[in-house]
């Protein structure tokens, strides 16, 4: 009689260490542009440049420097808990993820093969670093 031993291990997917590792997909960013236009553009501008009505810029050096050293989870929390300002938390999780993907793409963060999650928990260790 022959005995075979088979080993099993549990592998837990780990989030990348940096937003520069591609934490969203191009498809998400494309969907996010529409959600952004419909829900965010009036305050943050068509080109994410900010407006005089109080919406801060979501692109460029001000945005990048403002989030440098923080985590993608903190950014997701800010977007999903506080936006849109006239109806905080009113969008679905996938819509918030899509908007965040659009913001990241606009700021030259690279896309990847894995979709941005719809909750902040797995993004808490992903550092927001300056895109190259």
mmCIF file of C-alpha atoms in Angstrom:
data_model
loop_
_atom_site.group_PDB
_atom_site.id
_atom_site.type_symbol
_atom_site.label_atom_id
_atom_site.label_comp_id
_atom_site.label_asym_id
_atom_site.label_seq_id
_atom_site.Cartn_x
_atom_site.Cartn_y
_atom_site.Cartn_z
ATOM 1 C CA UNK A 1 0.000 0.000 0.000
ATOM 2 C CA UNK A 2 1.260 3.473 -0.962
ATOM 3 C CA UNK A 3 0.517 6.496 1.154
ATOM 4 C CA UNK A 4 0.464 10.001 -0.235
ATOM 5 C CA UNK A 5 0.650 13.039 1.931
ATOM 6 C CA UNK A 6 -0.911 16.157 0.599
ATOM 7 C CA UNK A 7 -0.254 19.460 2.297
ATOM 8 C CA UNK A 8 -2.730 22.276 2.267
ATOM 9 C CA UNK A 9 -2.052 25.830 3.144
ATOM 10 C CA UNK A 10 -4.194 28.869 3.344
ATOM 11 C CA UNK A 11 -2.925 31.762 1.332
ATOM 12 C CA UNK A 12 -4.371 35.121 2.123
ATOM 13 C CA UNK A 13 -4.097 37.753 -0.570
ATOM 14 C CA UNK A 14 -2.095 40.669 0.668
ATOM 15 C CA UNK A 15 -2.618 44.231 -0.409
ATOM 16 C CA UNK A 16 0.329 45.863 -2.150
ATOM 17 C CA UNK A 17 2.491 48.123 -0.006
ATOM 18 C CA UNK A 18 2.051 51.170 -2.237
ATOM 19 C CA UNK A 19 -0.558 52.765 -4.477
ATOM 20 C CA UNK A 20 2.199 52.774 -7.091
ATOM 21 C CA UNK A 21 1.739 48.997 -7.405
ATOM 22 C CA UNK A 22 -1.514 49.368 -9.364
ATOM 23 C CA UNK A 23 -4.442 49.075 -6.950
ATOM 24 C CA UNK A 24 -7.294 49.716 -9.421
ATOM 25 C CA UNK A 25 -8.203 48.701 -12.960
ATOM 26 C CA UNK A 26 -8.628 50.866 -16.035
ATOM 27 C CA UNK A 27 -12.233 49.672 -16.240
ATOM 28 C CA UNK A 28 -12.906 51.055 -12.760
ATOM 29 C CA UNK A 29 -11.386 54.402 -13.674
ATOM 30 C CA UNK A 30 -13.555 54.592 -16.793
ATOM 31 C CA UNK A 31 -16.703 53.903 -14.764
ATOM 32 C CA UNK A 32 -15.475 56.303 -12.097
ATOM 33 C CA UNK A 33 -15.247 59.187 -14.547
ATOM 34 C CA UNK A 34 -19.010 58.973 -15.141
ATOM 35 C CA UNK A 35 -19.789 58.702 -11.409
ATOM 36 C CA UNK A 36 -17.445 61.642 -10.754
ATOM 37 C CA UNK A 37 -19.103 63.779 -13.434
ATOM 38 C CA UNK A 38 -22.561 63.031 -12.048
ATOM 39 C CA UNK A 39 -21.737 63.451 -8.341
ATOM 40 C CA UNK A 40 -18.466 65.299 -7.780
ATOM 41 C CA UNK A 41 -17.657 67.629 -10.659
ATOM 42 C CA UNK A 42 -19.890 70.498 -9.530
ATOM 43 C CA UNK A 43 -17.741 70.984 -6.407
ATOM 44 C CA UNK A 44 -14.352 69.651 -7.500
ATOM 45 C CA UNK A 45 -14.340 70.818 -11.124
ATOM 46 C CA UNK A 46 -14.531 69.035 -14.458
ATOM 47 C CA UNK A 47 -10.790 68.403 -14.418
ATOM 48 C CA UNK A 48 -10.564 67.731 -10.655
ATOM 49 C CA UNK A 49 -8.930 71.144 -10.273
ATOM 50 C CA UNK A 50 -11.115 72.359 -7.404
ATOM 51 C CA UNK A 51 -13.604 75.212 -7.544
ATOM 52 C CA UNK A 52 -14.423 78.477 -5.839
ATOM 53 C CA UNK A 53 -17.501 76.791 -4.329
ATOM 54 C CA UNK A 54 -15.256 75.052 -1.850
ATOM 55 C CA UNK A 55 -14.337 71.738 -3.425
ATOM 56 C CA UNK A 56 -10.575 71.235 -3.051
ATOM 57 C CA UNK A 57 -8.453 70.017 -5.957
ATOM 58 C CA UNK A 58 -8.374 66.259 -6.463
ATOM 59 C CA UNK A 59 -5.472 66.388 -8.885
ATOM 60 C CA UNK A 60 -1.990 67.803 -9.072
ATOM 61 C CA UNK A 61 0.609 68.623 -6.459
ATOM 62 C CA UNK A 62 -1.875 69.838 -3.842
ATOM 63 C CA UNK A 63 -3.729 66.534 -3.904
ATOM 64 C CA UNK A 64 -0.583 64.385 -4.055
ATOM 65 C CA UNK A 65 1.182 66.295 -1.273
ATOM 66 C CA UNK A 66 -1.954 66.301 0.848
ATOM 67 C CA UNK A 67 -2.201 62.494 0.773
ATOM 68 C CA UNK A 68 1.513 61.620 0.717
ATOM 69 C CA UNK A 69 2.377 59.434 3.695
ATOM 70 C CA UNK A 70 -1.233 58.542 4.338
ATOM 71 C CA UNK A 71 -2.917 55.334 3.202
ATOM 72 C CA UNK A 72 -5.257 54.463 0.368
ATOM 73 C CA UNK A 73 -7.637 53.255 3.079
ATOM 74 C CA UNK A 74 -7.738 56.735 4.600
ATOM 75 C CA UNK A 75 -8.464 58.219 1.184
ATOM 76 C CA UNK A 76 -11.233 55.676 0.568
ATOM 77 C CA UNK A 77 -12.717 56.424 4.005
ATOM 78 C CA UNK A 78 -12.672 60.175 3.307
ATOM 79 C CA UNK A 79 -14.404 59.733 -0.041
ATOM 80 C CA UNK A 80 -16.957 57.175 1.101
ATOM 81 C CA UNK A 81 -17.857 58.789 4.438
ATOM 82 C CA UNK A 82 -17.836 62.477 3.518
ATOM 83 C CA UNK A 83 -18.813 62.649 -0.158
ATOM 84 C CA UNK A 84 -20.740 63.893 -1.906
ATOM 85 C CA UNK A 85 -20.897 66.780 0.531
ATOM 86 C CA UNK A 86 -24.633 67.264 0.002
ATOM 87 C CA UNK A 87 -25.362 63.557 0.634
ATOM 88 C CA UNK A 88 -22.438 61.861 2.423
ATOM 89 C CA UNK A 89 -22.300 58.076 2.086
ATOM 90 C CA UNK A 90 -25.120 58.011 -0.452
ATOM 91 C CA UNK A 91 -23.262 56.153 -3.203
ATOM 92 C CA UNK A 92 -22.673 52.402 -3.339
ATOM 93 C CA UNK A 93 -19.314 50.902 -2.381
ATOM 94 C CA UNK A 94 -18.439 50.069 -5.977
ATOM 95 C CA UNK A 95 -19.215 53.649 -7.038
ATOM 96 C CA UNK A 96 -16.840 55.025 -4.404
ATOM 97 C CA UNK A 97 -14.153 52.574 -5.549
ATOM 98 C CA UNK A 98 -14.701 53.629 -9.166
ATOM 99 C CA UNK A 99 -14.424 57.346 -8.290
ATOM 100 C CA UNK A 100 -11.247 56.698 -6.323
ATOM 101 C CA UNK A 101 -9.836 54.774 -9.302
ATOM 102 C CA UNK A 102 -10.622 57.757 -11.551
ATOM 103 C CA UNK A 103 -8.907 60.146 -9.122
ATOM 104 C CA UNK A 104 -5.846 57.882 -8.936
ATOM 105 C CA UNK A 105 -5.649 57.553 -12.715
ATOM 106 C CA UNK A 106 -5.969 61.321 -13.167
ATOM 107 C CA UNK A 107 -3.023 61.717 -10.787
ATOM 108 C CA UNK A 108 -0.876 59.265 -12.789
ATOM 109 C CA UNK A 109 -1.031 56.351 -10.358
ATOM 110 C CA UNK A 110 -0.678 53.204 -12.470
ATOM 111 C CA UNK A 111 -3.561 50.818 -13.067
ATOM 112 C CA UNK A 112 -3.192 47.160 -12.191
ATOM 113 C CA UNK A 113 -4.939 43.847 -12.766
ATOM 114 C CA UNK A 114 -6.923 43.774 -9.525
ATOM 115 C CA UNK A 115 -9.950 45.935 -8.872
ATOM 116 C CA UNK A 116 -9.891 48.423 -6.039
ATOM 117 C CA UNK A 117 -11.919 46.924 -3.182
ATOM 118 C CA UNK A 118 -15.244 48.414 -2.169
ATOM 119 C CA UNK A 119 -14.244 48.890 1.479
ATOM 120 C CA UNK A 120 -11.269 50.594 3.106
ATOM 121 C CA UNK A 121 -10.151 47.673 5.282
ATOM 122 C CA UNK A 122 -7.758 46.052 2.801
ATOM 123 C CA UNK A 123 -6.320 49.434 1.811
ATOM 124 C CA UNK A 124 -5.240 50.465 5.319
ATOM 125 C CA UNK A 125 -1.649 49.350 4.722
ATOM 126 C CA UNK A 126 -1.344 50.711 1.166
ATOM 127 C CA UNK A 127 0.775 53.872 1.288
ATOM 128 C CA UNK A 128 -0.008 56.852 -0.889
ATOM 129 C CA UNK A 129 3.316 57.744 -2.440
ATOM 130 C CA UNK A 130 4.038 60.337 -5.087
ATOM 131 C CA UNK A 131 3.562 58.914 -8.586
ATOM 132 C CA UNK A 132 6.640 58.886 -10.761
#
